PDB file of C-alpha atoms in Angstrom:
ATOM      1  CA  UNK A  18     -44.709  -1.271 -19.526  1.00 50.00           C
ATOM      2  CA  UNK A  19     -47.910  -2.212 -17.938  1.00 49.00           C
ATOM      3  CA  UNK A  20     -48.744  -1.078 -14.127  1.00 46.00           C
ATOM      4  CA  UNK A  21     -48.385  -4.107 -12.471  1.00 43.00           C
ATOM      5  CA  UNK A  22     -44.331  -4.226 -13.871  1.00 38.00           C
ATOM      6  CA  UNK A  23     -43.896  -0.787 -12.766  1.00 44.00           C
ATOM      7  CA  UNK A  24     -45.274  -1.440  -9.325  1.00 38.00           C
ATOM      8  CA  UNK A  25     -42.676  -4.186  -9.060  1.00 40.00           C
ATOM      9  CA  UNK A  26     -39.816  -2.203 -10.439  1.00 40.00           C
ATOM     10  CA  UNK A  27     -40.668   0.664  -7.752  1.00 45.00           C
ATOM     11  CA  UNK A  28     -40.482  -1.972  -4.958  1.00 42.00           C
ATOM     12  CA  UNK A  29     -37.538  -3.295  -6.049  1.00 42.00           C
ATOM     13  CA  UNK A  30     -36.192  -0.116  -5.935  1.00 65.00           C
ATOM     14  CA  UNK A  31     -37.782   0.859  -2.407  1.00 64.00           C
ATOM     15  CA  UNK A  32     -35.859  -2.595  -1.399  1.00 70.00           C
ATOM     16  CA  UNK A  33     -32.407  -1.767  -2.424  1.00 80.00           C
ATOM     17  CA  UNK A  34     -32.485   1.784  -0.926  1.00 80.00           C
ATOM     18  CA  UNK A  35     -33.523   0.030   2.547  1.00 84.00           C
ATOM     19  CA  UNK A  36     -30.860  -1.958   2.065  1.00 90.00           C
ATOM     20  CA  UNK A  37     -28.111   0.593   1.399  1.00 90.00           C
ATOM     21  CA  UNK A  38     -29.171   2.281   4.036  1.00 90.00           C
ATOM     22  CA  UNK A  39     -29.047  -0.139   5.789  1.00 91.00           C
ATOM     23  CA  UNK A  40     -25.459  -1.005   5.357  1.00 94.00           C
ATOM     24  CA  UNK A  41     -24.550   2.723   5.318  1.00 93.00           C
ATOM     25  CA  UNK A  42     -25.969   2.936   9.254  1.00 93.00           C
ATOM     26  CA  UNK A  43     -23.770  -0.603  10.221  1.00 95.00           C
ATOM     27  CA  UNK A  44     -20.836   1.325   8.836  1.00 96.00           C
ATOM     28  CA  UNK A  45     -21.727   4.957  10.512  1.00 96.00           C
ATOM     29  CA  UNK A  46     -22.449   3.744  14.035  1.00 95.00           C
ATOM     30  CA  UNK A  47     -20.011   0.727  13.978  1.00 96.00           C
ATOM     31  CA  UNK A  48     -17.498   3.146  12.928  1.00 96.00           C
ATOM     32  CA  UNK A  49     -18.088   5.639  15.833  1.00 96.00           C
ATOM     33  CA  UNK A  50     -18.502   2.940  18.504  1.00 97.00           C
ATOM     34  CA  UNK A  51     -15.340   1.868  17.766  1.00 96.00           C
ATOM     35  CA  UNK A  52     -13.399   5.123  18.202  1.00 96.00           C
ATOM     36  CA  UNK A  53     -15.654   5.562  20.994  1.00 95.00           C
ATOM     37  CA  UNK A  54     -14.563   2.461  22.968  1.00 96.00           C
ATOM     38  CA  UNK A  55     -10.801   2.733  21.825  1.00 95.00           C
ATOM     39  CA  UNK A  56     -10.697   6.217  23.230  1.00 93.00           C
ATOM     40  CA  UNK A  57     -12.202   5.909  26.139  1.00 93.00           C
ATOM     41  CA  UNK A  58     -10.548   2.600  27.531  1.00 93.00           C
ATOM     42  CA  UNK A  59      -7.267   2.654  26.028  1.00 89.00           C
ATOM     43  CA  UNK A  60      -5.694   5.901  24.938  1.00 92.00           C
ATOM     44  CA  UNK A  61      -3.930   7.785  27.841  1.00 89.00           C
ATOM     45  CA  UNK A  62      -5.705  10.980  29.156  1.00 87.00           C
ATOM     46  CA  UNK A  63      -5.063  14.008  30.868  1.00 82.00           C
ATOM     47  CA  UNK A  64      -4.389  17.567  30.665  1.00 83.00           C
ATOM     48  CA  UNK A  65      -3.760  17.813  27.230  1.00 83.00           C
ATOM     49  CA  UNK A  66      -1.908  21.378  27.790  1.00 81.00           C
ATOM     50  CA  UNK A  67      -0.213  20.334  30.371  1.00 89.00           C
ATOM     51  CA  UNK A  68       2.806  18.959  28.214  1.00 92.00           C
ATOM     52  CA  UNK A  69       5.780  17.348  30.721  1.00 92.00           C
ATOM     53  CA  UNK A  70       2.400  15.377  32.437  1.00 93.00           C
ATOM     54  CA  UNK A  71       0.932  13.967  28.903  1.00 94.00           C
ATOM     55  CA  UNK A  72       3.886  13.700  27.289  1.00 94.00           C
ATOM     56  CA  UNK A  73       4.737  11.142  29.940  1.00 94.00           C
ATOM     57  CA  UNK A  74       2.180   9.291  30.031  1.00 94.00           C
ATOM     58  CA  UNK A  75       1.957   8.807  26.066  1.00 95.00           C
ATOM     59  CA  UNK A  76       5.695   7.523  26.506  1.00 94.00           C
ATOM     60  CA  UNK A  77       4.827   5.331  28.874  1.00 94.00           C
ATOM     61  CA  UNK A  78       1.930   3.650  26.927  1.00 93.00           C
ATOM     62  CA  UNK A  79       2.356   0.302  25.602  1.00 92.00           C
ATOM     63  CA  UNK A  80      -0.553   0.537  22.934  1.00 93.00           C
ATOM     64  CA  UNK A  81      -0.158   3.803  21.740  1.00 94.00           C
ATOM     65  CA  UNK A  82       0.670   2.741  18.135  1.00 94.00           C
ATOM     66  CA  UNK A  83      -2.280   0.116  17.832  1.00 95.00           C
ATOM     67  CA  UNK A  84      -4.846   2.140  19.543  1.00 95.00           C
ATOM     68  CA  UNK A  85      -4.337   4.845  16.813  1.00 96.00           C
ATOM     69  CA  UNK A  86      -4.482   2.271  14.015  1.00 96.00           C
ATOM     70  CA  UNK A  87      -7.853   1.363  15.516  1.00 96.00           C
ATOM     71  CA  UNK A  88      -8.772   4.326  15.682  1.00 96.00           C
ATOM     72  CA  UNK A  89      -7.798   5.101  12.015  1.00 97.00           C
ATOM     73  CA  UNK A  90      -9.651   2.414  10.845  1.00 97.00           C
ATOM     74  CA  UNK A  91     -12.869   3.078  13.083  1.00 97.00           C
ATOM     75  CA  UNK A  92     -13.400   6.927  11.312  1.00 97.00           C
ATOM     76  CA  UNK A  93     -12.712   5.269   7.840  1.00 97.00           C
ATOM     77  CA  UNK A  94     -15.291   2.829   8.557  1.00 97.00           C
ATOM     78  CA  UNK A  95     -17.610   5.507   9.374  1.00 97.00           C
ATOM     79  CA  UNK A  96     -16.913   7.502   6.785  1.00 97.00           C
ATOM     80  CA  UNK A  97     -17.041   4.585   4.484  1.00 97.00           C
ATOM     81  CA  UNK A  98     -20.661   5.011   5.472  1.00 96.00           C
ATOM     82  CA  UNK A  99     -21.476   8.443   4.442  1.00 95.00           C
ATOM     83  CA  UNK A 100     -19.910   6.950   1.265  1.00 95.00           C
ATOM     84  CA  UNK A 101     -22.498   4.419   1.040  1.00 94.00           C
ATOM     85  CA  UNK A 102     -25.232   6.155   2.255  1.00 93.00           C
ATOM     86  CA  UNK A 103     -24.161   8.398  -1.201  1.00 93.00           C
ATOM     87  CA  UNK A 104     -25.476   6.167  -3.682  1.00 88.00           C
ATOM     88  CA  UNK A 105     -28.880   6.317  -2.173  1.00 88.00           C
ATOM     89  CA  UNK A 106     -28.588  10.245  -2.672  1.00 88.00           C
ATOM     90  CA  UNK A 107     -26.552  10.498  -6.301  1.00 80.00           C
ATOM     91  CA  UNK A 108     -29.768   9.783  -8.256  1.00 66.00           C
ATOM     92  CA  UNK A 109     -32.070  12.384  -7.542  1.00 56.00           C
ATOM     93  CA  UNK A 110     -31.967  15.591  -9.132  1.00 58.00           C
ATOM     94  CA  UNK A 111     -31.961  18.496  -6.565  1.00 54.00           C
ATOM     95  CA  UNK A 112     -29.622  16.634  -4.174  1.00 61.00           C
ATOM     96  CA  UNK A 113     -27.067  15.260  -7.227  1.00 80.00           C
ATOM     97  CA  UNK A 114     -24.252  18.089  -6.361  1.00 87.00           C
ATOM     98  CA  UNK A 115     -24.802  18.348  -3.006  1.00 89.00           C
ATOM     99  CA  UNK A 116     -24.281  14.504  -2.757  1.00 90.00           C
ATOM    100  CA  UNK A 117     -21.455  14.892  -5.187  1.00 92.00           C
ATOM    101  CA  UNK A 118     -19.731  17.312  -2.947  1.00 94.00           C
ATOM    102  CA  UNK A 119     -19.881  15.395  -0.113  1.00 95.00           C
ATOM    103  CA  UNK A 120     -18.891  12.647  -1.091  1.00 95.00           C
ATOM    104  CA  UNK A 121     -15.413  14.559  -2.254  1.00 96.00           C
ATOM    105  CA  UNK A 122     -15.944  16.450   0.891  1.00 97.00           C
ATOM    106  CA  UNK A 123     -15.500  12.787   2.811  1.00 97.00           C
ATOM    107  CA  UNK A 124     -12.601  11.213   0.676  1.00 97.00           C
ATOM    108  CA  UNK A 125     -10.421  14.720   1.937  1.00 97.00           C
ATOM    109  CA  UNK A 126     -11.960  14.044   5.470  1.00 97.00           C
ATOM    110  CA  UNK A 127     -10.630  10.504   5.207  1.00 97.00           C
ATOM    111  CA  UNK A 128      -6.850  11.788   3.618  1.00 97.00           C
ATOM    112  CA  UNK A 129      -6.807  14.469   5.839  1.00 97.00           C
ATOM    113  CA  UNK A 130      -7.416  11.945   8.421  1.00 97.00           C
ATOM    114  CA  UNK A 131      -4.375   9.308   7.650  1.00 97.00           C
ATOM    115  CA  UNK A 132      -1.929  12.193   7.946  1.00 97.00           C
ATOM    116  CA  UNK A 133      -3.061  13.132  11.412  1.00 97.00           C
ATOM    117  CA  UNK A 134      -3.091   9.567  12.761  1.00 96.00           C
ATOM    118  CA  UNK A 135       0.293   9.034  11.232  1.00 96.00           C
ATOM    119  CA  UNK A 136       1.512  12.192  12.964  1.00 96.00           C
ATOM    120  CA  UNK A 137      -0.038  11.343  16.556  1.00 95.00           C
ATOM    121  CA  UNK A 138       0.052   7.882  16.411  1.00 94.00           C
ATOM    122  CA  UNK A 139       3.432   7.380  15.042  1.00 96.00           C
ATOM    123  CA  UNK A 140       5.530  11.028  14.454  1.00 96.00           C
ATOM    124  CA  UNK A 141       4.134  12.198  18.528  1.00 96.00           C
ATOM    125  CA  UNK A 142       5.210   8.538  20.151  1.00 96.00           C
ATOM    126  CA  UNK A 143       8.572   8.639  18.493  1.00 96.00           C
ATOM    127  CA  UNK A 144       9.101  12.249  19.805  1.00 96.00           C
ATOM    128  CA  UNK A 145       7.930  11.787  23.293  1.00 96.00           C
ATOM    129  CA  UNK A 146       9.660   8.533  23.951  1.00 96.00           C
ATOM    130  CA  UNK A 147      13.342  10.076  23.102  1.00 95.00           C
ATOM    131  CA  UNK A 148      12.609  12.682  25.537  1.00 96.00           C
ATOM    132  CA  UNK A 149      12.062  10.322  27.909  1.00 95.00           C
ATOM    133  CA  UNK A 150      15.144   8.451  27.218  1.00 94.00           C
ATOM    134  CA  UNK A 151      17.263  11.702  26.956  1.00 92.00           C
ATOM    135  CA  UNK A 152      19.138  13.099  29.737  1.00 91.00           C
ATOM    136  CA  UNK A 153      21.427  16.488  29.920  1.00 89.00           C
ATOM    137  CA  UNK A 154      20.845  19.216  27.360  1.00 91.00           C
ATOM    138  CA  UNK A 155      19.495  16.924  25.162  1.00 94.00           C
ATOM    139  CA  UNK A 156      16.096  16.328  27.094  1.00 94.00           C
ATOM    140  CA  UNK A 157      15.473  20.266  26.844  1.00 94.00           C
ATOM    141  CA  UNK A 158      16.140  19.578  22.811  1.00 95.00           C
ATOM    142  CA  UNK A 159      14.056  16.439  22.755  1.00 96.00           C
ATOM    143  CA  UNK A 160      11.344  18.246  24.710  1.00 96.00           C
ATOM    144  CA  UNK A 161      11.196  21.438  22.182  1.00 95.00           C
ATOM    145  CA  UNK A 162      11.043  18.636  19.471  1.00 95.00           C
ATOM    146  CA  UNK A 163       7.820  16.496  21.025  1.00 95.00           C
ATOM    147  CA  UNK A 164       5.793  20.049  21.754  1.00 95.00           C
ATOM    148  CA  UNK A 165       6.621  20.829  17.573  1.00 95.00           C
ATOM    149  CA  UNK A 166       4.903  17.720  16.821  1.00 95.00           C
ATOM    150  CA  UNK A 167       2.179  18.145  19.288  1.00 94.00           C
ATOM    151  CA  UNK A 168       1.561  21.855  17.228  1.00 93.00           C
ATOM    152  CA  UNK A 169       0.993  20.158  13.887  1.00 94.00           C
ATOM    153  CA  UNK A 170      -0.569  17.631  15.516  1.00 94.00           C
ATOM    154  CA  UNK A 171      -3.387  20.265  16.797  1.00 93.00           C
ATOM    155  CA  UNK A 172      -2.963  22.234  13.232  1.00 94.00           C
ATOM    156  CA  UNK A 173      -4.126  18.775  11.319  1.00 95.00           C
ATOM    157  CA  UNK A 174      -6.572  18.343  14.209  1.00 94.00           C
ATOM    158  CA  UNK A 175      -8.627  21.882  13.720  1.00 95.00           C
ATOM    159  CA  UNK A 176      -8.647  21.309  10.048  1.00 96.00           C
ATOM    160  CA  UNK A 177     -10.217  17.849  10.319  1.00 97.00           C
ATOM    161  CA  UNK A 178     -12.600  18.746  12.320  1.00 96.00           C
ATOM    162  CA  UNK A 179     -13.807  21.890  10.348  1.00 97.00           C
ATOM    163  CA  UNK A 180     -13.367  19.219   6.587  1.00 97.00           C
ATOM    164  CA  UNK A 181     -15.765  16.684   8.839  1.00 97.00           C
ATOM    165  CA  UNK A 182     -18.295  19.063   9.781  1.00 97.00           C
ATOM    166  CA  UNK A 183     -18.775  20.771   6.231  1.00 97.00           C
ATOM    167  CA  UNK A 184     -18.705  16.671   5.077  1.00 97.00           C
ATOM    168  CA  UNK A 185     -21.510  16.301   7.543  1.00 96.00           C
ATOM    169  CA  UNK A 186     -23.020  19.557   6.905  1.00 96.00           C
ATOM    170  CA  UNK A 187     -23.363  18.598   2.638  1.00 95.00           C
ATOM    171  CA  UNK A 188     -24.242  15.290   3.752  1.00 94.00           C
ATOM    172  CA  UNK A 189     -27.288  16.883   6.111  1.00 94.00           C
ATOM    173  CA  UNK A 190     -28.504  18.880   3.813  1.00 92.00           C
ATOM    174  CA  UNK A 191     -28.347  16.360   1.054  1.00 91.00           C
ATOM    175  CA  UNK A 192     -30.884  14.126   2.665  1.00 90.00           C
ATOM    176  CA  UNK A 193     -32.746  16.950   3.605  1.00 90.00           C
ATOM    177  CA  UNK A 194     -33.188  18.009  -0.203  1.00 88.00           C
ATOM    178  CA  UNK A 195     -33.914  14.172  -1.608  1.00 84.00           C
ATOM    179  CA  UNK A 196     -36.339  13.259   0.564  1.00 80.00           C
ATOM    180  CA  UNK A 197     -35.303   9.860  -0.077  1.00 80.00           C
ATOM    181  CA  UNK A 198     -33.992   9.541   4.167  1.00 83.00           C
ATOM    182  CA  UNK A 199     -35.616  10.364   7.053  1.00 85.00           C
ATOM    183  CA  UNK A 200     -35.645  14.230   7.455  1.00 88.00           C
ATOM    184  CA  UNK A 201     -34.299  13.685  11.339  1.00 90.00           C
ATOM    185  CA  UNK A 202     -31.281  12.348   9.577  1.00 90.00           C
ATOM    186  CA  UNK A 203     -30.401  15.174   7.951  1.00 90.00           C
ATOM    187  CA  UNK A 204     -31.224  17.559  10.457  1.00 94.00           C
ATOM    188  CA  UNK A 205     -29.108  15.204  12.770  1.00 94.00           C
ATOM    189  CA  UNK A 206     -25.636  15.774  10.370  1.00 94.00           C
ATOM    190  CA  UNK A 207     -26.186  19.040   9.684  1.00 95.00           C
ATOM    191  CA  UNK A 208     -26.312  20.153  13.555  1.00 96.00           C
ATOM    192  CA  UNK A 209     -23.526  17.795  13.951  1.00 95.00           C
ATOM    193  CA  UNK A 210     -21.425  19.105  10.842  1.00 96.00           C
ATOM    194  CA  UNK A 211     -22.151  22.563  12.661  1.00 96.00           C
ATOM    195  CA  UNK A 212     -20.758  21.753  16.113  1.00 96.00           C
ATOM    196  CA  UNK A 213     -17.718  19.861  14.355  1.00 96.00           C
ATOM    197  CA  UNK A 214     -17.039  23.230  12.436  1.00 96.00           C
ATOM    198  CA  UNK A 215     -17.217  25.432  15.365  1.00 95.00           C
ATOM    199  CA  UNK A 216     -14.791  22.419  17.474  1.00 94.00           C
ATOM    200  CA  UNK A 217     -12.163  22.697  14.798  1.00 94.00           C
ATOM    201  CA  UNK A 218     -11.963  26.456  15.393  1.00 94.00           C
ATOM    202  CA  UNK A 219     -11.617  26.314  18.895  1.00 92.00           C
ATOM    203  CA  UNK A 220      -8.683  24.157  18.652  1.00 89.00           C
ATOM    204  CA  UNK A 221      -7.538  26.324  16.255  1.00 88.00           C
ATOM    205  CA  UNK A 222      -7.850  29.840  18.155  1.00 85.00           C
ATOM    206  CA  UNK A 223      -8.016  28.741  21.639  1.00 75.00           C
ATOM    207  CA  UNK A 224      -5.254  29.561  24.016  1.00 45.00           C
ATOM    208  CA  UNK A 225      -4.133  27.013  25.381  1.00 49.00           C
ATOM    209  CA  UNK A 226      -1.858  27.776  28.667  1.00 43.00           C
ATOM    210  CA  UNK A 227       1.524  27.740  27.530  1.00 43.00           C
ATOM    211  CA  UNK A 228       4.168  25.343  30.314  1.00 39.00           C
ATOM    212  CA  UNK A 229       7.254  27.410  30.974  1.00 35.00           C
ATOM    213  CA  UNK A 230      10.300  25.917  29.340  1.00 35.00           C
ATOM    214  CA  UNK A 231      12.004  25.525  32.921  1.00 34.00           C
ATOM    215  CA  UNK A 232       9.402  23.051  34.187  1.00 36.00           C
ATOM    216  CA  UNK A 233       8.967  20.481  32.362  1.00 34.00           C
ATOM    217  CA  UNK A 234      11.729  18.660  33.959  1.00 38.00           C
ATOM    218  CA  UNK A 235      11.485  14.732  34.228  1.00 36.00           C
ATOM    219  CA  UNK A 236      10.559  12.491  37.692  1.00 35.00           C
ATOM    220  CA  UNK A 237      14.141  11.659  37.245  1.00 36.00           C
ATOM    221  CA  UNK A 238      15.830  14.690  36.087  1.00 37.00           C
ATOM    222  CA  UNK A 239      14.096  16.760  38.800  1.00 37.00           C
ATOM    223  CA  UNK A 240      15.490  14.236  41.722  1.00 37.00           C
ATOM    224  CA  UNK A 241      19.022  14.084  40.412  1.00 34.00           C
TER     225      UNK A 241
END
């Protein structure tokens, strides 16, 4: 293979990795926008311990449902980036099981993921709009039943945000071992990975203020 081919073959190559990567960043910060934007203009907010105020306001949301499918499909398109941005990193030797593992690292991330938004997004609206509805001893059931919910809904949370960071983390130092990305990049997930790690065991071990049982009577139940 004479010098000039080889030349031509490495620019090829160059050429394709820019473009990978280049699809891999679209993904990433299209991805995170997304969530971003969903979150902050359409899901209800609030004090998140503060259980007979939240709960409310998630029954009383009208797009509940379809701002949790958005946001579902906003971290799979972001993580369908990290995906990508694997086959830049699978071919070089140092990085190959790092890469490897994160990649497997993001496909949990992702499963992990779909159970949580199916819990909150689905399980959580169900639970909070029968309290609503309820009335008597029932609403005191109903209640006990949406704060369950809300539990495994923070369970699922901690451990997706600890699976994310270590996906980030693998990712980070990944690049960082090719070469083949911009050593900011890596630097970038791993301190991010890091941060997501230590988040996930807040939410885990934090203790969050616990509403007595006796008031978290309804607008209407507390008038009647």
């Amino acid at each position: 293979m004479g010098p000039d081919m080889r030349v031509g073959e490495e620019a090829d190559t160059a050429g394709s990795r820019s473009r990978t990567l280049t699809i891999a960043g679209g993904l990433m910060v299209g991805g995170f926008l997304l969530n971003v934007i969903l979150t902050a203009t359409l899901h209800p907010s609030g004090e998140e311990d503060d259980h007979p105020e939240i709960f409310t306001k998630y029954a009383d949301s009208g797009t509940w449902i379809a701002v949790h499918l958005g946001q579902f499909i906003a971290v799979l398109v972001t993580l369908s980036g990290l995906l990508v941005l694997y086959r830049v990193l699978r071919g070089t030797n140092g990085s190959s099981l790092l890469a490897q593992l994160a990649a497997a690292a993001a496909v949990a991330t992702a499963a992990i993921w779909a159970v949580l938004q199916g819990l909150d997004g689905v399980g959580l609206k169900q639970a909070v709009d029968s309290w609503v509805s309820a009335s008597g001893a029932e609403k005191t059931i109903r209640f006990a039943n949406a704060e369950t919910v809300r539990w495994l809904e923070w369970g699922l949370q901690s451990y997706f945000r600890i699976l994310l960071g270590l996906t980030l983390a693998l990712f980070g130092t990944a690049i960082l071992t090719s070469r083949r990305v911009a050593g900011w990049m890596g630097w970038t997930a791993l301190v991010a990975g890091v941060c997501s790690v230590i988040v996930g065991v807040d939410v885990a071990t934090a203790a969050w203020p616990v509403v007595s049982r006796t008031s978290w009577v309804s607008p209407s139940s507390s008038s009647s």
